[in-house]
Amino acid sequence: MTPEMVGQEVRELHAFFVGWLTGALPASRTSFARFTAAMAPEFRIGHPDGTEEGLVTLTEKLRRAHGIRSTQRPAFEIAILSLQVRWIDQERALVAYIERQLLADRWTARRSLAAFRAAPKAPCGVLWTDLQECWIAS
C-alpha cells in the first residue's frame, strides 16, 4: 500500500459521490459498483452528529439518494483538502483530510479520519474500513 493509492481512493470515491448524487452517473449497478467495490464488509462510519452506521444501512441510503442534488444551483461540489497519511504499512493506512461540500450556495466542512486495508482487487487497491467525521468551521 502506498500513500498515492490511498490519496487516489479518497479523491475517486468523492468524485463518485458527486456523480451519483447529481445524477451525472446513471442509476445502474455498474455505476454504483464503484462504491461497493471500495468498501470493506465491516465498514462503519461515525457521522458528525454522533450517529454511527454500518455498510448495509449506508448502502441503502446512498442507493436511494441517486440524483438528489441534480437541481442544486450552484452545482453540488466536494473538495478534498489537506490530505495527510498519518500512518501506513503494507496492509493498513490511516488518513486525515478535510472534506468541503457546496450545499445550496453554502460551503460546509468536516474533518475526516479514515482507515483502509490493502485489497488488490479494489478500485485503487484499498478498502475503506472505518471513517469518522466531525464538523469544522468553514
Tab-separated table of C-alpha atoms in Angstrom:
chain	number	residue	atom	x	y	z
A	1	MET	CA	0.000	0.000	0.000
A	2	THR	CA	1.282	3.464	-0.856
A	3	PRO	CA	0.250	6.998	0.109
A	4	GLU	CA	-0.609	7.609	-3.558
A	5	MET	CA	-3.059	4.681	-3.626
A	6	VAL	CA	-4.893	5.925	-0.555
A	7	GLY	CA	-4.988	9.537	-1.749
A	8	GLN	CA	-6.311	8.442	-5.129
A	9	GLU	CA	-9.035	6.353	-3.453
A	10	VAL	CA	-10.208	9.278	-1.310
A	11	ARG	CA	-10.430	11.570	-4.343
A	12	GLU	CA	-12.027	8.999	-6.678
A	13	LEU	CA	-14.685	7.923	-4.191
A	14	HIS	CA	-15.691	11.524	-3.543
A	15	ALA	CA	-15.872	12.098	-7.318
A	16	PHE	CA	-18.229	9.092	-7.423
A	17	PHE	CA	-20.384	10.728	-4.704
A	18	VAL	CA	-20.682	13.911	-6.776
A	19	GLY	CA	-21.581	11.953	-9.910
A	20	TRP	CA	-24.077	9.743	-8.097
A	21	LEU	CA	-25.781	12.478	-6.070
A	22	THR	CA	-26.065	14.868	-9.032
A	23	GLY	CA	-27.287	12.125	-11.344
A	24	ALA	CA	-24.345	12.630	-13.725
A	25	LEU	CA	-23.712	8.892	-13.305
A	26	PRO	CA	-26.522	6.571	-14.431
A	27	ALA	CA	-28.536	4.806	-11.740
A	28	SER	CA	-27.079	1.428	-12.633
A	29	ARG	CA	-25.380	-1.428	-10.826
A	30	THR	CA	-22.272	-0.772	-12.878
A	31	SER	CA	-22.054	2.851	-11.709
A	32	PHE	CA	-22.859	2.000	-8.097
A	33	ALA	CA	-20.254	-0.773	-8.092
A	34	ARG	CA	-17.565	1.904	-7.726
A	35	PHE	CA	-18.827	2.467	-4.184
A	36	THR	CA	-19.388	-1.151	-3.152
A	37	ALA	CA	-16.058	-2.329	-4.575
A	38	ALA	CA	-14.193	0.111	-2.311
A	39	MET	CA	-15.938	-0.728	0.971
A	40	ALA	CA	-14.898	-3.462	3.390
A	41	PRO	CA	-17.854	-5.560	4.628
A	42	GLU	CA	-17.111	-4.388	8.188
A	43	PHE	CA	-17.093	-0.684	7.188
A	44	ARG	CA	-18.515	1.720	9.772
A	45	ILE	CA	-18.958	5.475	9.618
A	46	GLY	CA	-19.238	7.874	12.534
A	47	HIS	CA	-21.188	10.910	11.323
A	48	PRO	CA	-20.578	14.481	12.519
A	49	ASP	CA	-23.850	14.385	14.515
A	50	GLY	CA	-22.534	11.488	16.613
A	51	THR	CA	-24.548	8.717	14.971
A	52	GLU	CA	-22.872	5.639	13.538
A	53	GLU	CA	-23.920	3.215	10.832
A	54	GLY	CA	-22.619	0.194	9.019
A	55	LEU	CA	-22.252	-0.597	5.355
A	56	VAL	CA	-25.697	-2.121	4.798
A	57	THR	CA	-27.577	0.958	6.024
A	58	LEU	CA	-25.221	3.386	4.316
A	59	THR	CA	-25.507	1.490	1.021
A	60	GLU	CA	-29.325	1.564	1.150
A	61	LYS	CA	-29.360	5.315	1.843
A	62	LEU	CA	-26.856	6.062	-0.893
A	63	ARG	CA	-28.731	3.978	-3.498
A	64	ARG	CA	-31.918	5.940	-2.753
A	65	ALA	CA	-30.053	9.269	-2.968
A	66	HIS	CA	-29.232	8.988	-6.680
A	67	GLY	CA	-29.760	12.409	-8.293
A	68	ILE	CA	-30.844	14.087	-5.050
A	69	ARG	CA	-28.569	17.061	-5.813
A	70	SER	CA	-29.411	17.263	-9.529
A	71	THR	CA	-31.252	20.592	-9.287
A	72	GLN	CA	-28.946	22.261	-6.804
A	73	ARG	CA	-27.642	25.627	-8.008
A	74	PRO	CA	-24.830	26.308	-7.896
A	75	ALA	CA	-23.934	22.724	-8.709
A	76	PHE	CA	-23.070	20.360	-5.850
A	77	GLU	CA	-19.316	20.034	-5.315
A	78	ILE	CA	-16.954	18.209	-2.989
A	79	ALA	CA	-13.378	19.341	-2.435
A	80	ILE	CA	-10.780	17.246	-0.601
A	81	LEU	CA	-8.174	19.364	1.189
A	82	SER	CA	-5.142	18.793	3.404
A	83	LEU	CA	-4.955	15.048	2.830
A	84	GLN	CA	-2.342	13.583	5.183
A	85	VAL	CA	-1.295	9.982	5.597
A	86	ARG	CA	-0.967	9.638	9.374
A	87	TRP	CA	0.185	6.016	9.389
A	88	ILE	CA	0.809	3.400	6.712
A	89	ASP	CA	2.356	-0.041	6.255
A	90	GLN	CA	1.919	-2.855	3.721
A	91	GLU	CA	-1.603	-3.754	4.914
A	92	ARG	CA	-3.169	-0.724	6.634
A	93	ALA	CA	-3.336	3.056	6.439
A	94	LEU	CA	-4.825	5.901	8.456
A	95	VAL	CA	-5.560	9.110	6.571
A	96	ALA	CA	-6.840	12.532	7.644
A	97	TYR	CA	-8.416	15.055	5.290
A	98	ILE	CA	-10.865	17.931	5.162
A	99	GLU	CA	-13.976	17.496	3.041
A	100	ARG	CA	-15.742	20.635	1.883
A	101	GLN	CA	-19.176	20.418	0.250
A	102	LEU	CA	-21.043	23.113	-1.626
A	103	LEU	CA	-24.649	22.696	-0.486
A	104	ALA	CA	-27.277	25.179	-1.651
A	105	ASP	CA	-24.874	28.102	-2.104
A	106	ARG	CA	-23.039	27.427	1.181
A	107	TRP	CA	-19.813	25.543	1.857
A	108	THR	CA	-19.733	23.117	4.767
A	109	ALA	CA	-16.598	21.462	6.097
A	110	ARG	CA	-15.798	18.345	8.033
A	111	ARG	CA	-12.575	16.793	9.254
A	112	SER	CA	-12.356	13.113	8.386
A	113	LEU	CA	-10.163	10.322	9.696
A	114	ALA	CA	-10.310	7.208	7.511
A	115	ALA	CA	-8.811	3.738	7.932
A	116	PHE	CA	-8.008	1.474	4.982
A	117	ARG	CA	-6.745	-2.038	4.378
A	118	ALA	CA	-4.996	-3.415	1.340
A	119	ALA	CA	-7.170	-5.192	-1.225
A	120	PRO	CA	-5.584	-5.700	-4.647
A	121	LYS	CA	-8.958	-6.169	-6.390
A	122	ALA	CA	-10.449	-2.894	-5.054
A	123	PRO	CA	-10.539	0.057	-7.492
A	124	CYS	CA	-7.398	1.715	-6.062
A	125	GLY	CA	-6.071	-1.347	-4.232
A	126	VAL	CA	-7.504	-0.380	-0.835
A	127	LEU	CA	-10.786	-0.810	1.065
A	128	TRP	CA	-12.350	1.684	3.443
A	129	THR	CA	-12.797	0.043	6.870
A	130	ASP	CA	-13.663	2.998	9.119
A	131	LEU	CA	-14.492	6.677	8.745
A	132	GLN	CA	-15.023	9.268	11.462
A	133	GLU	CA	-16.226	12.754	10.532
A	134	CYS	CA	-16.664	15.904	12.614
A	135	TRP	CA	-17.933	19.345	11.635
A	136	ILE	CA	-15.465	22.200	11.471
A	137	ALA	CA	-15.973	25.902	10.771
A	138	SER	CA	-15.915	26.530	7.044
